[in-house]
mmCIF file of C-alpha atoms in Angstrom:
data_model
loop_
_atom_site.group_PDB
_atom_site.id
_atom_site.type_symbol
_atom_site.label_atom_id
_atom_site.label_comp_id
_atom_site.label_asym_id
_atom_site.label_seq_id
_atom_site.Cartn_x
_atom_site.Cartn_y
_atom_site.Cartn_z
ATOM 1 C CA ALA K 1 3.680 23.088 1.674
ATOM 2 C CA TRP K 2 1.128 25.625 0.148
ATOM 3 C CA ALA K 3 -0.523 26.585 3.619
ATOM 4 C CA LEU K 4 2.580 27.464 4.889
ATOM 5 C CA VAL K 5 3.319 29.802 1.596
ATOM 6 C CA ILE K 6 -0.079 31.461 2.188
ATOM 7 C CA PHE K 7 -0.206 32.292 5.634
ATOM 8 C CA GLY K 8 3.421 32.434 6.805
ATOM 9 C CA PHE K 9 5.569 30.526 9.560
ATOM 10 C CA ASN K 10 2.644 31.169 12.435
ATOM 11 C CA ALA K 11 0.145 30.045 14.322
ATOM 12 C CA ARG K 12 -2.716 30.212 11.520
ATOM 13 C CA GLY K 13 0.103 28.657 9.216
ATOM 14 C CA LEU K 14 0.713 25.655 11.490
ATOM 15 C CA LEU K 15 -3.208 25.161 11.843
ATOM 16 C CA ALA K 16 -3.652 24.994 8.222
ATOM 17 C CA THR K 17 -0.858 22.596 6.749
ATOM 18 C CA SER K 18 -1.777 20.242 10.616
ATOM 19 C CA ALA K 19 -5.182 20.235 8.261
ATOM 20 C CA ALA K 20 -4.115 20.175 5.260
ATOM 21 C CA SER K 21 -2.067 17.127 6.254
ATOM 22 C CA LEU K 22 -4.624 15.208 7.854
ATOM 23 C CA LEU K 23 -6.665 15.804 4.546
ATOM 24 C CA SER K 24 -3.691 14.489 2.766
ATOM 25 C CA SER K 25 -2.883 10.999 5.007
ATOM 26 C CA VAL K 26 -6.796 10.200 4.301
ATOM 27 C CA ALA K 27 -6.237 10.394 0.517
ATOM 28 C CA CYS K 28 -2.868 8.886 0.937
ATOM 29 C CA SER K 29 -4.475 5.661 3.218
ATOM 30 C CA SER K 30 -7.358 5.016 1.093
ATOM 31 C CA ASP K 31 -4.422 4.068 -2.114
ATOM 32 C CA ALA K 32 -6.588 6.212 -4.603
ATOM 33 C CA MET K 33 -3.842 5.783 -7.062
ATOM 34 C CA LEU K 34 -3.822 2.504 -7.113
ATOM 35 C CA VAL K 35 -7.303 1.850 -7.803
ATOM 36 C CA LEU K 36 -6.936 3.852 -10.684
ATOM 37 C CA THR K 37 -4.235 2.145 -12.025
ATOM 38 C CA ASN K 38 -6.399 -1.035 -11.236
ATOM 39 C CA ASP K 39 -9.626 0.592 -13.479
ATOM 40 C CA VAL K 40 -6.892 1.406 -16.419
ATOM 41 C CA THR K 41 -4.823 -1.627 -16.318
ATOM 42 C CA LEU K 42 -6.000 -4.973 -18.475
ATOM 43 C CA GLU K 43 -7.437 -7.480 -16.255
ATOM 44 C CA GLU K 44 -4.645 -10.346 -16.529
ATOM 45 C CA ASP K 45 -1.964 -7.341 -16.473
ATOM 46 C CA ARG K 46 -2.872 -5.987 -13.095
ATOM 47 C CA ALA K 47 -0.703 -8.055 -10.833
ATOM 48 C CA MET K 48 2.454 -6.714 -12.402
ATOM 49 C CA ALA K 49 0.758 -2.926 -12.439
ATOM 50 C CA PHE K 50 0.524 -3.407 -8.720
ATOM 51 C CA GLY K 51 4.331 -3.974 -8.459
ATOM 52 C CA LEU K 52 5.203 -1.743 -11.052
ATOM 53 C CA PHE K 53 3.031 1.173 -9.637
ATOM 54 C CA GLN K 54 5.335 0.893 -6.301
ATOM 55 C CA GLY K 55 7.999 0.961 -7.845
ATOM 56 C CA PHE K 56 7.462 3.825 -10.174
ATOM 57 C CA THR K 57 6.160 5.489 -6.775
ATOM 58 C CA CYS K 58 9.406 4.418 -5.121
ATOM 59 C CA LEU K 59 11.703 5.910 -8.610
ATOM 60 C CA ILE K 60 9.447 9.631 -8.251
ATOM 61 C CA VAL K 61 9.765 10.065 -4.909
ATOM 62 C CA PHE K 62 13.748 9.388 -5.324
ATOM 63 C CA LEU K 63 13.847 11.721 -8.340
ATOM 64 C CA LEU K 64 11.801 14.176 -7.423
ATOM 65 C CA CYS K 65 12.596 14.766 -3.318
ATOM 66 C CA GLY K 66 15.570 12.567 -2.581
ATOM 67 C CA LEU K 67 18.045 13.374 -5.051
ATOM 68 C CA PRO K 68 17.384 17.203 -4.983
ATOM 69 C CA VAL K 69 17.627 16.763 -0.913
ATOM 70 C CA LEU K 70 20.971 14.807 -1.303
ATOM 71 C CA LEU K 71 22.370 17.119 -3.744
ATOM 72 C CA ALA K 72 21.684 20.749 -1.966
ATOM 73 C CA THR K 73 22.540 19.063 1.886
ATOM 74 C CA MET K 74 25.192 16.526 2.083
ATOM 75 C CA LEU K 75 26.962 16.648 -1.412
ATOM 76 C CA GLU K 76 26.502 20.558 -1.689
ATOM 77 C CA ALA K 77 26.845 19.877 -5.595
ATOM 78 C CA ILE K 78 24.084 22.733 -5.716
ATOM 79 C CA PRO K 79 23.582 25.833 -3.247
ATOM 80 C CA ASN K 80 21.303 25.020 -1.317
ATOM 81 C CA PRO K 81 17.867 26.678 -1.783
ATOM 82 C CA SER K 82 16.093 28.389 1.092
ATOM 83 C CA VAL K 83 12.723 27.188 3.341
ATOM 84 C CA THR K 84 10.617 29.042 0.750
ATOM 85 C CA ALA K 85 12.093 27.772 -2.426
ATOM 86 C CA TRP K 86 11.048 24.452 -1.561
ATOM 87 C CA LEU K 87 8.249 25.406 -0.067
ATOM 88 C CA TRP K 88 7.316 26.858 -3.769
ATOM 89 C CA TYR K 89 9.117 23.271 -5.329
ATOM 90 C CA GLN K 90 6.316 21.259 -3.236
ATOM 91 C CA VAL K 91 3.647 23.553 -4.552
ATOM 92 C CA VAL K 92 4.396 23.118 -7.790
ATOM 93 C CA LEU K 93 4.461 19.166 -7.742
ATOM 94 C CA SER K 94 1.308 19.607 -5.771
ATOM 95 C CA ALA K 95 -0.502 21.152 -9.054
ATOM 96 C CA LEU K 96 1.295 18.826 -11.791
ATOM 97 C CA TYR K 97 -0.276 16.046 -9.761
ATOM 98 C CA PHE K 98 -3.524 17.208 -10.369
ATOM 99 C CA LEU K 99 -2.807 18.296 -14.006
ATOM 100 C CA VAL K 100 -1.706 15.149 -14.508
ATOM 101 C CA VAL K 101 -4.709 13.272 -12.788
ATOM 102 C CA MET K 102 -6.674 15.150 -14.461
ATOM 103 C CA THR K 103 -5.903 13.962 -18.051
ATOM 104 C CA VAL K 104 -6.867 9.877 -16.779
ATOM 105 C CA ARG K 105 -9.872 8.650 -18.206
ATOM 106 C CA LEU K 106 -11.545 5.329 -17.376
ATOM 107 C CA PRO K 107 -12.106 2.647 -20.065
ATOM 108 C CA ALA K 108 -15.206 2.965 -21.717
ATOM 109 C CA GLY K 109 -16.128 -0.387 -20.566
ATOM 110 C CA SER K 110 -15.187 -0.625 -16.793
ATOM 111 C CA VAL K 111 -17.527 -1.113 -14.103
ATOM 112 C CA GLU K 112 -15.997 1.992 -12.672
ATOM 113 C CA GLY K 113 -16.174 4.438 -15.102
ATOM 114 C CA ALA K 114 -19.434 3.535 -16.092
ATOM 115 C CA ILE K 115 -20.442 3.891 -11.932
ATOM 116 C CA GLU K 116 -18.859 7.598 -12.308
ATOM 117 C CA ARG K 117 -20.578 8.633 -15.011
ATOM 118 C CA GLN K 118 -23.564 7.524 -13.467
ATOM 119 C CA ALA K 119 -22.727 9.561 -10.358
ATOM 120 C CA VAL K 120 -22.115 12.454 -12.886
ATOM 121 C CA ASP K 121 -25.733 12.152 -13.801
ATOM 122 C CA GLU K 122 -27.166 11.816 -10.835
ATOM 123 C CA GLU K 123 -25.439 14.910 -9.492
ATOM 124 C CA SER K 124 -26.657 16.952 -12.476
ATOM 125 C CA GLN K 125 -29.973 16.513 -11.417
ATOM 126 C CA VAL K 126 -31.297 19.319 -8.749
ATOM 127 C CA PRO K 127 -33.344 17.987 -5.980
ATOM 128 C CA GLU K 128 -36.525 19.540 -5.277
ATOM 129 C CA LYS K 129 -35.610 20.318 -1.465
ATOM 130 C CA ALA K 130 -32.121 22.000 -0.337
ATOM 131 C CA GLU K 131 -32.725 19.843 2.508
ATOM 132 C CA GLU K 132 -32.497 16.670 1.039
ATOM 133 C CA VAL K 133 -29.262 17.842 -0.794
ATOM 134 C CA LEU K 134 -28.048 18.754 2.760
ATOM 135 C CA LYS K 135 -29.008 15.317 4.315
ATOM 136 C CA VAL K 136 -27.874 13.574 1.469
ATOM 137 C CA THR K 137 -24.121 15.078 1.147
ATOM 138 C CA LEU K 138 -23.558 14.921 4.779
ATOM 139 C CA ALA K 139 -24.877 12.928 7.449
ATOM 140 C CA GLY K 140 -26.481 10.370 4.994
ATOM 141 C CA ARG K 141 -23.364 10.102 2.773
ATOM 142 C CA ILE K 142 -20.954 9.738 5.856
ATOM 143 C CA ALA K 143 -23.027 6.849 7.847
ATOM 144 C CA GLN K 144 -23.554 5.398 4.764
ATOM 145 C CA ALA K 145 -19.529 5.009 3.749
ATOM 146 C CA ALA K 146 -18.847 4.118 7.475
ATOM 147 C CA ARG K 147 -21.348 0.780 7.447
ATOM 148 C CA SER K 148 -20.427 0.334 3.554
ATOM 149 C CA SER K 149 -16.955 -0.322 4.978
ATOM 150 C CA PHE K 150 -18.066 -2.670 7.967
ATOM 151 C CA ASP K 151 -20.297 -4.524 6.080
ATOM 152 C CA LEU K 152 -17.843 -4.962 3.504
ATOM 153 C CA ALA K 153 -15.386 -6.691 5.424
ATOM 154 C CA PHE K 154 -17.984 -9.180 6.796
ATOM 155 C CA GLN K 155 -19.122 -10.202 3.014
ATOM 156 C CA SER K 156 -16.355 -11.323 1.971
ATOM 157 C CA ASN K 157 -14.616 -14.791 3.969
ATOM 158 C CA SER K 158 -11.437 -13.823 1.815
ATOM 159 C CA LEU K 159 -11.804 -10.114 2.572
ATOM 160 C CA ARG K 160 -11.659 -10.999 6.090
ATOM 161 C CA MET K 161 -8.332 -13.175 6.269
ATOM 162 C CA LEU K 162 -6.769 -10.530 4.223
ATOM 163 C CA TYR K 163 -7.692 -7.538 6.659
ATOM 164 C CA LEU K 164 -6.759 -9.504 9.516
ATOM 165 C CA SER K 165 -3.763 -10.355 8.040
ATOM 166 C CA SER K 166 -3.086 -6.494 7.028
ATOM 167 C CA ILE K 167 -3.186 -5.900 10.763
ATOM 168 C CA PHE K 168 0.005 -8.346 11.584
ATOM 169 C CA ILE K 169 1.585 -6.811 9.378
ATOM 170 C CA PHE K 170 1.251 -3.464 9.150
ATOM 171 C CA PHE K 171 1.565 -3.164 13.071
ATOM 172 C CA SER K 172 4.906 -4.295 12.694
ATOM 173 C CA GLY K 173 5.846 -2.657 9.923
ATOM 174 C CA ASP K 174 4.882 0.873 11.652
ATOM 175 C CA VAL K 175 6.626 -0.192 15.208
ATOM 176 C CA VAL K 176 10.220 -0.472 13.249
ATOM 177 C CA PHE K 177 9.323 2.703 11.421
ATOM 178 C CA ASP K 178 8.514 4.863 14.639
ATOM 179 C CA LEU K 179 11.891 3.519 16.009
ATOM 180 C CA GLY K 180 14.052 3.502 13.380
ATOM 181 C CA SER K 181 15.627 6.869 13.274
ATOM 182 C CA GLN K 182 16.049 6.326 17.078
ATOM 183 C CA TYR K 183 16.998 3.419 17.480
ATOM 184 C CA PHE K 184 20.042 4.162 14.561
ATOM 185 C CA ARG K 185 21.012 6.831 16.601
ATOM 186 C CA ASP K 186 21.223 4.767 19.592
ATOM 187 C CA GLU K 187 23.378 2.109 18.836
ATOM 188 C CA LEU K 188 25.733 4.651 16.987
ATOM 189 C CA ASP K 189 25.920 6.604 20.092
ATOM 190 C CA LEU K 190 24.660 9.662 18.644
ATOM 191 C CA THR K 191 22.006 10.457 20.567
ATOM 192 C CA GLU K 192 23.718 12.714 23.055
ATOM 193 C CA LYS K 193 27.474 12.975 21.502
ATOM 194 C CA GLY K 194 26.351 13.136 17.481
ATOM 195 C CA THR K 195 27.190 16.234 15.391
ATOM 196 C CA LEU K 196 24.857 17.470 13.057
ATOM 197 C CA GLN K 197 26.731 16.593 9.761
ATOM 198 C CA GLN K 198 26.162 12.756 11.683
ATOM 199 C CA GLN K 199 22.577 13.293 12.025
ATOM 200 C CA GLU K 200 22.611 14.602 8.291
ATOM 201 C CA LEU K 201 24.348 11.259 7.328
ATOM 202 C CA VAL K 202 22.197 9.131 9.467
ATOM 203 C CA SER K 203 18.973 10.348 7.684
ATOM 204 C CA VAL K 204 20.131 10.055 4.355
ATOM 205 C CA LEU K 205 21.419 6.902 4.592
ATOM 206 C CA SER K 206 18.040 5.307 6.138
ATOM 207 C CA SER K 207 15.914 7.394 3.664
ATOM 208 C CA LEU K 208 17.606 7.514 0.234
ATOM 209 C CA THR K 209 19.367 4.808 -0.049
ATOM 210 C CA PRO K 210 16.645 1.753 0.279
ATOM 211 C CA LEU K 211 14.764 3.994 -2.386
ATOM 212 C CA VAL K 212 17.572 2.902 -4.919
ATOM 213 C CA PHE K 213 16.883 -1.507 -4.447
ATOM 214 C CA VAL K 214 13.018 -1.197 -4.052
ATOM 215 C CA VAL K 215 12.486 0.068 -7.404
ATOM 216 C CA PRO K 216 13.490 -3.008 -9.499
ATOM 217 C CA ALA K 217 12.448 -4.862 -6.317
ATOM 218 C CA THR K 218 9.141 -4.053 -6.265
ATOM 219 C CA ALA K 219 8.875 -4.427 -10.354
ATOM 220 C CA PHE K 220 10.318 -8.408 -9.595
ATOM 221 C CA ILE K 221 7.603 -9.158 -7.077
ATOM 222 C CA GLY K 222 4.907 -7.986 -9.707
ATOM 223 C CA PHE K 223 6.393 -10.422 -12.154
ATOM 224 C CA LEU K 224 6.420 -13.052 -9.917
ATOM 225 C CA ALA K 225 2.665 -12.389 -8.811
ATOM 226 C CA GLN K 226 1.958 -12.417 -12.461
ATOM 227 C CA ARG K 227 3.877 -15.787 -12.770
ATOM 228 C CA ILE K 228 2.951 -18.073 -10.061
ATOM 229 C CA GLY K 229 -0.305 -15.815 -8.415
ATOM 230 C CA SER K 230 -0.267 -13.356 -5.661
ATOM 231 C CA LEU K 231 -1.665 -15.761 -3.199
ATOM 232 C CA ARG K 232 1.096 -18.194 -3.401
ATOM 233 C CA LEU K 233 3.336 -15.408 -3.808
ATOM 234 C CA LEU K 234 2.022 -13.891 -0.509
ATOM 235 C CA LYS K 235 2.255 -17.060 1.528
ATOM 236 C CA VAL K 236 5.988 -17.212 0.680
ATOM 237 C CA MET K 237 6.457 -13.595 1.448
ATOM 238 C CA ILE K 238 5.293 -13.233 4.942
ATOM 239 C CA PRO K 239 8.366 -15.521 6.028
ATOM 240 C CA PHE K 240 10.300 -13.799 3.932
ATOM 241 C CA SER K 241 9.217 -10.377 5.417
ATOM 242 C CA ALA K 242 9.468 -11.710 9.042
ATOM 243 C CA ALA K 243 13.153 -12.785 8.557
ATOM 244 C CA MET K 244 13.854 -9.307 6.944
ATOM 245 C CA THR K 245 12.424 -7.461 10.068
ATOM 246 C CA ALA K 246 13.800 -9.481 12.311
ATOM 247 C CA PHE K 247 17.049 -8.969 10.950
ATOM 248 C CA GLY K 248 17.262 -5.395 12.330
ATOM 249 C CA ALA K 249 18.086 -6.110 15.260
ATOM 250 C CA SER K 250 21.847 -7.122 14.068
ATOM 251 C CA LEU K 251 22.593 -3.526 13.972
ATOM 252 C CA ALA K 252 22.788 -3.809 17.789
ATOM 253 C CA LEU K 253 25.769 -6.551 17.019
ATOM 254 C CA MET K 254 27.405 -4.559 14.028
ATOM 255 C CA PRO K 255 26.779 -0.957 14.936
ATOM 256 C CA GLN K 256 28.368 0.210 12.285
ATOM 257 C CA TYR K 257 27.163 3.445 9.654
ATOM 258 C CA TRP K 258 27.283 0.758 6.647
ATOM 259 C CA MET K 259 24.654 -1.368 8.500
ATOM 260 C CA ILE K 260 22.244 1.081 8.375
ATOM 261 C CA PRO K 261 21.125 1.372 4.611
ATOM 262 C CA VAL K 262 21.226 -2.764 5.080
ATOM 263 C CA VAL K 263 18.917 -2.959 7.992
ATOM 264 C CA CYS K 264 16.514 -0.206 5.912
ATOM 265 C CA VAL K 265 16.884 -2.752 2.978
ATOM 266 C CA ALA K 266 15.633 -4.948 4.771
ATOM 267 C CA GLN K 267 13.011 -3.325 6.007
ATOM 268 C CA ASN K 268 11.924 -2.103 2.867
ATOM 269 C CA PHE K 269 11.971 -5.850 1.229
ATOM 270 C CA ALA K 270 9.534 -6.617 4.485
ATOM 271 C CA ALA K 271 7.150 -4.190 3.577
ATOM 272 C CA LEU K 272 6.717 -5.807 -0.022
ATOM 273 C CA ALA K 273 4.328 -8.234 1.264
ATOM 274 C CA GLY K 274 1.863 -5.828 2.395
ATOM 275 C CA ASN K 275 2.158 -3.473 -0.418
ATOM 276 C CA VAL K 276 2.009 -5.252 -3.334
ATOM 277 C CA PRO K 277 0.512 -9.243 -3.446
ATOM 278 C CA LEU K 278 -2.041 -8.305 -0.635
ATOM 279 C CA LYS K 279 -3.252 -5.230 -2.054
ATOM 280 C CA TYR K 280 -4.047 -6.816 -5.215
ATOM 281 C CA LEU K 281 -5.501 -9.832 -3.716
ATOM 282 C CA VAL K 282 -7.861 -7.171 -1.959
ATOM 283 C CA ALA K 283 -8.762 -5.778 -4.978
ATOM 284 C CA GLU K 284 -9.627 -9.053 -6.359
ATOM 285 C CA SER K 285 -11.500 -10.295 -3.837
ATOM 286 C CA ALA K 286 -13.727 -7.049 -3.934
ATOM 287 C CA PRO K 287 -17.253 -7.118 -5.260
ATOM 288 C CA GLU K 288 -17.509 -5.979 -8.382
ATOM 289 C CA GLY K 289 -17.221 -2.370 -8.969
ATOM 290 C CA ARG K 290 -16.023 -1.725 -5.190
ATOM 291 C CA VAL K 291 -12.369 -2.334 -5.957
ATOM 292 C CA GLY K 292 -11.509 1.197 -4.378
ATOM 293 C CA GLU K 293 -13.713 1.050 -1.395
ATOM 294 C CA ALA K 294 -11.943 -1.990 -0.671
ATOM 295 C CA LEU K 295 -8.548 -0.807 -0.537
ATOM 296 C CA GLY K 296 -9.793 2.453 0.778
ATOM 297 C CA THR K 297 -10.973 0.055 3.917
ATOM 298 C CA LEU K 298 -7.364 -1.378 3.830
ATOM 299 C CA GLY K 299 -6.183 1.567 4.038
ATOM 300 C CA MET K 300 -8.572 2.210 7.388
ATOM 301 C CA VAL K 301 -7.395 -0.463 8.924
ATOM 302 C CA GLY K 302 -3.651 0.586 8.222
ATOM 303 C CA MET K 303 -4.572 3.743 10.087
ATOM 304 C CA ALA K 304 -5.962 2.530 13.163
ATOM 305 C CA VAL K 305 -2.943 0.177 13.236
ATOM 306 C CA SER K 306 -0.734 2.918 12.970
ATOM 307 C CA PHE K 307 -2.204 4.348 15.439
ATOM 308 C CA LEU K 308 -2.286 1.724 18.380
ATOM 309 C CA ALA K 309 1.495 0.862 17.065
ATOM 310 C CA ASN K 310 2.853 4.690 17.965
ATOM 311 C CA GLY K 311 0.736 3.764 21.386
ATOM 312 C CA VAL K 312 2.547 0.906 21.933
ATOM 313 C CA VAL K 313 5.890 2.238 21.085
ATOM 314 C CA ALA K 314 5.201 5.561 23.407
ATOM 315 C CA ALA K 315 3.964 3.439 26.302
ATOM 316 C CA SER K 316 6.333 0.583 26.261
ATOM 317 C CA THR K 317 9.996 2.400 25.737
ATOM 318 C CA PRO K 318 10.269 4.880 28.791
ATOM 319 C CA VAL K 319 9.466 1.231 30.638
ATOM 320 C CA MET K 320 12.401 -0.756 28.610
ATOM 321 C CA TYR K 321 14.928 2.349 28.927
ATOM 322 C CA LYS K 322 14.887 1.732 32.593
ATOM 323 C CA PHE K 323 16.001 -1.852 32.801
ATOM 324 C CA MET K 324 18.350 -1.328 29.268
ATOM 325 C CA THR K 325 20.415 1.090 28.178
ATOM 326 C CA LYS K 326 19.963 0.118 24.309
ATOM 327 C CA PRO K 327 16.672 -1.817 24.192
ATOM 328 C CA LEU K 328 15.433 -1.068 20.696
ATOM 329 C CA TRP K 329 16.638 -4.298 19.091
ATOM 330 C CA ILE K 330 14.020 -6.118 21.087
ATOM 331 C CA PHE K 331 10.904 -4.665 18.742
ATOM 332 C CA TYR K 332 12.980 -5.708 15.656
ATOM 333 C CA LEU K 333 12.339 -9.508 16.906
ATOM 334 C CA VAL K 334 8.817 -9.382 18.745
ATOM 335 C CA ALA K 335 7.745 -7.501 15.126
ATOM 336 C CA GLY K 336 9.348 -10.544 13.289
ATOM 337 C CA ALA K 337 7.723 -12.610 15.252
ATOM 338 C CA LEU K 338 3.811 -10.705 14.550
ATOM 339 C CA THR K 339 4.354 -10.678 10.719
ATOM 340 C CA LEU K 340 5.073 -14.628 10.879
ATOM 341 C CA LEU K 341 1.724 -14.564 12.392
ATOM 342 C CA GLY K 342 -0.092 -12.878 9.842
ATOM 343 C CA GLY K 343 0.329 -15.637 7.648
ATOM 344 C CA LEU K 344 -2.077 -17.516 9.969
ATOM 345 C CA PRO K 345 -5.231 -16.095 8.042
ATOM 346 C CA ILE K 346 -3.736 -16.700 4.705
ATOM 347 C CA SER K 347 -3.151 -20.297 5.566
ATOM 348 C CA LYS K 348 -7.303 -20.041 5.852
ATOM 349 C CA LEU K 349 -7.134 -19.490 2.471
ATOM 350 C CA SER K 350 -4.823 -22.769 1.245
ATOM 351 C CA SER K 351 -7.729 -24.944 0.557
ATOM 352 C CA VAL K 352 -8.776 -22.687 -2.660
ATOM 353 C CA GLU K 353 -6.513 -20.945 -5.112
ATOM 354 C CA SER K 354 -8.333 -18.991 -6.740
ATOM 355 C CA LYS K 355 -9.609 -19.522 -10.245
ATOM 356 C CA LEU K 356 -8.306 -16.322 -11.932
ATOM 357 C CA GLU K 357 -4.837 -16.637 -11.035
ATOM 358 C CA PRO K 358 -4.111 -19.522 -13.297
ATOM 359 C CA ALA K 359 -6.260 -18.033 -16.105
ATOM 360 C CA ARG K 360 -4.110 -14.597 -15.862
ATOM 361 C CA ARG K 361 -0.840 -17.066 -16.269
ATOM 362 C CA ARG K 362 -2.595 -18.580 -19.559
ATOM 363 C CA ALA K 363 -3.250 -15.318 -20.678
ATOM 364 C CA VAL K 364 0.170 -14.238 -20.604
ATOM 365 C CA SER K 365 1.149 -17.253 -23.791
ATOM 366 C CA THR K 366 -2.536 -17.830 -24.708
ATOM 367 C CA LYS K 367 -6.008 -16.103 -26.023
ATOM 368 C CA THR K 368 -8.580 -17.846 -24.304
ATOM 369 C CA VAL K 369 -11.889 -17.547 -25.865
ATOM 370 C CA SER K 370 -15.542 -18.449 -23.992
ATOM 371 C CA ILE K 371 -18.208 -19.661 -25.826
ATOM 372 C CA CYS K 372 -21.372 -21.238 -24.781
ATOM 373 C CA LEU K 373 -23.103 -24.582 -26.552
ATOM 374 C CA PRO K 374 -26.733 -23.904 -27.330
ATOM 375 C CA ASP K 375 -28.028 -27.142 -26.385
ATOM 376 C CA SER K 376 -25.513 -27.590 -23.838
ATOM 377 C CA GLU K 377 -26.116 -27.666 -20.011
ATOM 378 C CA ILE K 378 -22.689 -26.499 -19.501
ATOM 379 C CA PRO K 379 -23.262 -23.019 -17.873
ATOM 380 C CA CYS K 380 -21.424 -20.106 -19.945
ATOM 381 C CA ALA K 381 -18.504 -18.478 -18.324
ATOM 382 C CA SER K 382 -18.991 -15.190 -16.664
ATOM 383 C CA PRO K 383 -16.987 -12.083 -18.537
ATOM 384 C CA ARG K 384 -14.892 -11.687 -15.647
ATOM 385 C CA GLY K 385 -13.574 -15.676 -16.917
ATOM 386 C CA ASP K 386 -14.120 -16.960 -13.032
ATOM 387 C CA ASP K 387 -17.983 -17.520 -13.189
ATOM 388 C CA SER K 388 -18.237 -14.560 -11.325
ATOM 389 C CA ASN K 389 -16.947 -16.177 -7.786
ATOM 390 C CA ALA K 390 -13.870 -13.632 -7.698
ATOM 391 C CA ASP K 391 -13.656 -14.531 -3.886
ATOM 392 C CA LEU K 392 -10.268 -16.360 -2.833
ATOM 393 C CA GLY K 393 -12.011 -18.237 -0.386
ATOM 394 C CA ASP K 394 -14.702 -21.354 -0.234
ATOM 395 C CA ASP K 395 -17.121 -19.629 -1.996
ATOM 396 C CA ALA K 396 -15.084 -20.026 -5.519
ATOM 397 C CA ILE K 397 -16.599 -23.634 -5.450
ATOM 398 C CA ASP K 398 -19.713 -25.058 -6.004
ATOM 399 C CA PRO K 399 -21.051 -27.286 -3.455
ATOM 400 C CA GLY K 400 -20.610 -30.429 -5.118
ATOM 401 C CA GLY K 401 -16.814 -29.178 -4.547
ATOM 402 C CA GLU K 402 -15.372 -28.812 -8.380
ATOM 403 C CA PRO K 403 -15.219 -25.750 -9.888
ATOM 404 C CA ASN K 404 -17.278 -24.718 -12.627
ATOM 405 C CA GLU K 405 -17.186 -25.721 -16.155
ATOM 406 C CA SER K 406 -17.138 -23.564 -19.396
ATOM 407 C CA VAL K 407 -15.763 -24.836 -23.046
ATOM 408 C CA GLU K 408 -13.000 -22.760 -24.152
ATOM 409 C CA TRP K 409 -11.120 -22.800 -27.361
ATOM 410 C CA ALA K 410 -7.511 -21.183 -26.742
ATOM 411 C CA ALA K 411 -5.557 -19.529 -29.793
ATOM 412 C CA THR K 412 -1.985 -18.711 -29.289
ATOM 413 C CA GLN K 413 -1.529 -15.301 -29.614
#
C-alpha cells in the first residue's frame, strides 16, 4: 500500500509493490510473530497460546479488514471510500503494527532473549576491516542460514517427520485455495453469466463468513492441545482435516449460495491441523534457542509447496476442462486423500509420546518442584523438565528403553 501511495499507479508503483509483497510474504511465512508469542509465553501455556494466536489473528483480520469492506461495499452502510483512502488505511495499520511490536520485550531469562542481547553486543563492536563486514553480512550469513536450515531438518527425526507431514497438508490446502474462487463460480454458473453483485457476494461468503467460526475453533483446538497433548491431537485432526477437505466436493451436488460458506468453513477447519498442533510440535522439537529457525524452515517448506501446488493447478486444469465441463470438484477428493497421507509420517512418532506433554498437563493443576538428592544416583532433571530431550522421537528415551527418572515433589497450587 505504501509503495502505491508514494509512487502512484504507474510502472514504478507496480514494481515497488511487487518487491514489497515479496518481502512481506517472506516475513509472513517465517511466522516471526508466532515465534515471539512462543518466547513471551510460559512454557506450560504454549500449546494453548498457539491456538489463541491463530484465533486472534483471524479476529483482527475480520475486524480491521473484513468488516470495513463488508460495510462499505456489500451492505453500503457507510460511504465507499476511494482507493487512495483504502491505501492510507493500510499504511496506518502497518505503522501501528510496528509500533506495537517495538513494545514487546522478551523475558530476561529466555534463551532467545539472551541470544538477542548477544547479537546486539556483537553488532556494537566495530570490525577491523570493512571487507570482513561485507563478507559476514552478505555471502557468509546467507550461506550459513541456508545450510543451517537444511542441517536442522536432518538433525532430528521428529522434525523430519513433521516437515514431511506438512508437505502433504500444505500441498492439499494450497491446491483447494487456488481453485476455490473459480470452483465456486463454475458450479454456480457465474463465470460467464454472473453479474458484479453476484461476484461480490461469492467473495464475501467465501472470505468473511469462515472467520467468524474459525476464531472460537482455534481457541478450542489450543485448549485441546493443552489438555490431551499436541501429538495426540494432531493424529486425530489429520483424518478430520482430510474429511473436511474432501467435503468441498459436495458443492457440485448442491450448487447453492448457502453452500459456499459451509464449504469454506470446512476448508478453514481442515487447515487447523497445520496451523496449531503441527507448528507447536515443530517449535517444541527444535533445539534450544532455534525455535525461530525451525518455524522459518517450516515456512520455507510451505512456500516451496505452494509454488508446486500453483504449478500443478495451472498445468492440470486446462487438460481436465477438455474432458469435463465442471471438473474442479475432483481436486477436493484428491486433496483429501493427500491430507490423509500426511498422517503416515506422524505415525512414526507413535512409539514415543513427548514427556513434555504430560508434564504440561500436570502443570495445569499442580506445581512441580524437581530436586536432586546429594548422595543419589538418580540424575537431576533439566530446567526444561524433560532431561533436555526436547525431541519427540526415539531420542527421548534412553538406551535402556525407559524414560530418565528424577525425584519430584508436587504441591497442589
